[in-house]
mmCIF file of C-alpha atoms in Angstrom:
data_model
loop_
_atom_site.group_PDB
_atom_site.id
_atom_site.type_symbol
_atom_site.label_atom_id
_atom_site.label_comp_id
_atom_site.label_asym_id
_atom_site.label_seq_id
_atom_site.Cartn_x
_atom_site.Cartn_y
_atom_site.Cartn_z
ATOM 1 C CA MET A 57 0.000 0.000 0.000
ATOM 2 C CA PRO A 58 1.322 3.501 -0.730
ATOM 3 C CA ASN A 59 2.645 5.684 2.070
ATOM 4 C CA ILE A 60 -0.691 6.537 3.720
ATOM 5 C CA LYS A 61 -1.228 8.146 7.119
ATOM 6 C CA ILE A 62 -4.561 8.223 8.968
ATOM 7 C CA PHE A 63 -5.227 10.945 11.536
ATOM 8 C CA SER A 64 -8.358 11.175 13.629
ATOM 9 C CA GLY A 65 -9.669 13.422 16.367
ATOM 10 C CA SER A 66 -11.289 12.255 19.565
ATOM 11 C CA SER A 67 -14.910 11.999 18.418
ATOM 12 C CA HIS A 68 -14.869 8.301 17.468
ATOM 13 C CA PRO A 69 -11.580 6.514 18.245
ATOM 14 C CA ASP A 70 -13.076 3.017 17.836
ATOM 15 C CA LEU A 71 -14.191 3.760 14.268
ATOM 16 C CA SER A 72 -10.806 5.282 13.449
ATOM 17 C CA GLN A 73 -9.031 2.185 14.740
ATOM 18 C CA LYS A 74 -11.336 -0.151 12.778
ATOM 19 C CA ILE A 75 -10.621 1.782 9.567
ATOM 20 C CA ALA A 76 -6.870 1.670 10.220
ATOM 21 C CA ASP A 77 -7.020 -2.064 11.005
ATOM 22 C CA ARG A 78 -9.028 -2.773 7.851
ATOM 23 C CA LEU A 79 -6.434 -0.915 5.767
ATOM 24 C CA GLY A 80 -3.536 -2.532 7.626
ATOM 25 C CA LEU A 81 -2.230 0.848 8.797
ATOM 26 C CA GLU A 82 -1.355 2.461 12.103
ATOM 27 C CA LEU A 83 -3.158 5.591 13.248
ATOM 28 C CA GLY A 84 -1.015 8.733 13.249
ATOM 29 C CA LYS A 85 -0.270 10.211 16.662
ATOM 30 C CA VAL A 86 -2.642 13.036 17.627
ATOM 31 C CA VAL A 87 -2.621 14.919 20.919
ATOM 32 C CA THR A 88 -5.902 16.412 22.118
ATOM 33 C CA LYS A 89 -6.431 18.042 25.475
ATOM 34 C CA LYS A 90 -9.664 18.417 27.414
ATOM 35 C CA PHE A 91 -10.891 20.623 30.209
ATOM 36 C CA SER A 92 -12.357 19.040 33.326
ATOM 37 C CA ASN A 93 -15.834 19.419 31.776
ATOM 38 C CA GLN A 94 -14.622 17.443 28.698
ATOM 39 C CA GLU A 95 -14.645 20.503 26.430
ATOM 40 C CA THR A 96 -11.720 20.371 24.009
ATOM 41 C CA CYS A 97 -9.119 23.124 24.193
ATOM 42 C CA ARG A 98 -8.908 24.670 20.751
ATOM 43 C CA ALA A 99 -6.781 27.473 19.467
ATOM 44 C CA PRO A 100 -7.870 28.478 15.980
ATOM 45 C CA ILE A 101 -5.608 27.184 13.242
ATOM 46 C CA SER A 102 -6.277 28.463 9.753
ATOM 47 C CA ALA A 103 -6.976 25.914 7.049
ATOM 48 C CA LYS A 104 -4.163 27.374 4.950
ATOM 49 C CA LEU A 105 -1.685 26.781 7.796
ATOM 50 C CA VAL A 106 -2.806 23.149 8.115
ATOM 51 C CA ALA A 107 -2.541 22.744 4.332
ATOM 52 C CA ASN A 108 1.001 24.137 4.377
ATOM 53 C CA MET A 109 2.038 21.934 7.318
ATOM 54 C CA LEU A 110 0.786 18.784 5.577
ATOM 55 C CA SER A 111 2.575 19.713 2.345
ATOM 56 C CA VAL A 112 5.840 20.517 4.156
ATOM 57 C CA ALA A 113 5.554 17.206 6.032
ATOM 58 C CA GLY A 114 5.660 15.455 2.657
ATOM 59 C CA ALA A 115 2.007 14.797 1.828
ATOM 60 C CA ASP A 116 1.435 14.631 -1.923
ATOM 61 C CA HIS A 117 -2.312 13.905 -1.843
ATOM 62 C CA ILE A 118 -4.962 14.500 0.834
ATOM 63 C CA ILE A 119 -8.238 12.636 1.336
ATOM 64 C CA THR A 120 -10.653 14.384 3.695
ATOM 65 C CA MET A 121 -14.046 13.402 5.061
ATOM 66 C CA ASP A 122 -16.912 15.918 5.206
ATOM 67 C CA LEU A 123 -14.899 19.129 5.211
ATOM 68 C CA HIS A 124 -16.674 21.871 7.158
ATOM 69 C CA ALA A 125 -16.377 24.147 4.104
ATOM 70 C CA SER A 126 -15.570 22.829 0.635
ATOM 71 C CA GLN A 127 -13.550 25.996 -0.082
ATOM 72 C CA ILE A 128 -10.834 24.571 2.192
ATOM 73 C CA GLN A 129 -9.746 22.355 -0.716
ATOM 74 C CA GLY A 130 -8.524 25.524 -2.455
ATOM 75 C CA PHE A 131 -5.931 26.157 0.271
ATOM 76 C CA PHE A 132 -3.937 23.082 -0.737
ATOM 77 C CA ASP A 133 -1.217 23.109 -3.376
ATOM 78 C CA ILE A 134 -1.585 19.329 -3.725
ATOM 79 C CA PRO A 135 -4.595 17.250 -4.861
ATOM 80 C CA VAL A 136 -7.434 16.979 -2.325
ATOM 81 C CA ASP A 137 -10.339 14.533 -2.484
ATOM 82 C CA ASN A 138 -13.180 15.383 -0.102
ATOM 83 C CA LEU A 139 -15.410 12.369 0.527
ATOM 84 C CA TYR A 140 -18.958 12.645 1.855
ATOM 85 C CA ALA A 141 -20.530 10.380 4.462
ATOM 86 C CA GLU A 142 -24.167 11.060 3.500
ATOM 87 C CA PRO A 143 -24.583 8.130 1.067
ATOM 88 C CA ALA A 144 -23.178 5.613 3.573
ATOM 89 C CA VAL A 145 -25.221 7.057 6.449
ATOM 90 C CA LEU A 146 -28.409 7.047 4.371
ATOM 91 C CA LYS A 147 -27.772 3.419 3.382
ATOM 92 C CA TRP A 148 -27.257 2.508 7.060
ATOM 93 C CA ILE A 149 -30.483 4.291 8.057
ATOM 94 C CA LYS A 150 -32.476 2.466 5.358
ATOM 95 C CA GLU A 151 -31.038 -0.914 6.383
ATOM 96 C CA ASN A 152 -31.245 -0.489 10.170
ATOM 97 C CA ILE A 153 -34.191 1.808 10.953
ATOM 98 C CA ASN A 154 -37.525 0.092 10.300
ATOM 99 C CA GLU A 155 -39.593 3.270 9.979
ATOM 100 C CA TRP A 156 -36.878 5.282 8.227
ATOM 101 C CA LYS A 157 -39.424 7.016 6.003
ATOM 102 C CA ASN A 158 -40.891 8.668 9.097
ATOM 103 C CA CYS A 159 -37.637 9.532 10.833
ATOM 104 C CA THR A 160 -36.482 13.010 11.810
ATOM 105 C CA ILE A 161 -32.882 13.968 11.128
ATOM 106 C CA VAL A 162 -31.522 16.350 13.804
ATOM 107 C CA SER A 163 -28.508 18.637 13.679
ATOM 108 C CA PRO A 164 -26.895 20.145 16.780
ATOM 109 C CA ASP A 165 -25.740 23.271 14.948
ATOM 110 C CA ALA A 166 -26.179 25.403 11.852
ATOM 111 C CA GLY A 167 -23.103 23.868 10.201
ATOM 112 C CA GLY A 168 -24.699 20.420 10.178
ATOM 113 C CA ALA A 169 -28.118 21.734 9.183
ATOM 114 C CA LYS A 170 -27.161 21.757 5.492
ATOM 115 C CA ARG A 171 -26.501 18.027 5.578
ATOM 116 C CA CYS A 172 -29.515 17.434 7.807
ATOM 117 C CA VAL A 173 -31.864 19.117 5.318
ATOM 118 C CA PHE A 174 -30.197 17.279 2.416
ATOM 119 C CA PHE A 175 -30.904 13.756 3.741
ATOM 120 C CA PRO A 176 -34.611 13.535 2.810
ATOM 121 C CA PHE A 177 -33.771 14.516 -0.772
ATOM 122 C CA LEU A 178 -31.277 11.668 -1.211
ATOM 123 C CA SER A 179 -34.187 9.285 -1.686
ATOM 124 C CA LEU A 180 -37.250 9.534 -3.901
ATOM 125 C CA LYS A 181 -39.168 7.680 -1.178
ATOM 126 C CA ASN A 182 -38.833 10.450 1.369
ATOM 127 C CA ILE A 183 -42.484 10.911 2.242
ATOM 128 C CA GLY A 184 -42.701 11.874 5.889
ATOM 129 C CA SER A 185 -38.969 12.499 6.332
ATOM 130 C CA ARG A 186 -38.183 15.812 7.935
ATOM 131 C CA SER A 187 -35.243 17.637 9.415
ATOM 132 C CA LEU A 188 -34.778 19.654 12.577
ATOM 133 C CA ASN A 189 -32.012 22.041 13.557
ATOM 134 C CA ILE A 190 -31.258 22.658 17.212
ATOM 135 C CA HIS A 191 -28.996 25.660 17.623
ATOM 136 C CA ALA A 192 -26.643 25.468 20.587
ATOM 137 C CA HIS A 193 -25.303 28.822 21.768
ATOM 138 C CA LYS A 194 -22.430 29.260 24.199
ATOM 139 C CA CYS A 195 -22.310 32.303 26.432
ATOM 140 C CA VAL A 196 -18.768 33.365 27.208
#
């Protein structure tokens, strides 16, 4: 297999490990820190800076999953393939949720609302499907 590295955050380590195992690869080392209330400590890092760091580190092709904004692909000087999870998630819903035609897709924030609204339109048999956006607001 070509020189491939897999990096994952902290949202689903079991899934990341299963993907790495299936591909016969090791997960790249990632350090994340959390506050006592489990909130992740984040300092903003621009997408262009991340793109430059990956290129300088020797990456010659990037595969991403559900980029927050598709414009981020333009920051890279190397090829970027952004894959979307919607088709696989929709397939899983249809195969595992008996009353999937009457389900409600919920998003915790405005960023996910686009995908949430898109789900019912992925199938012609979407009668009764609806979406709901719950906006979470943090007071600082």
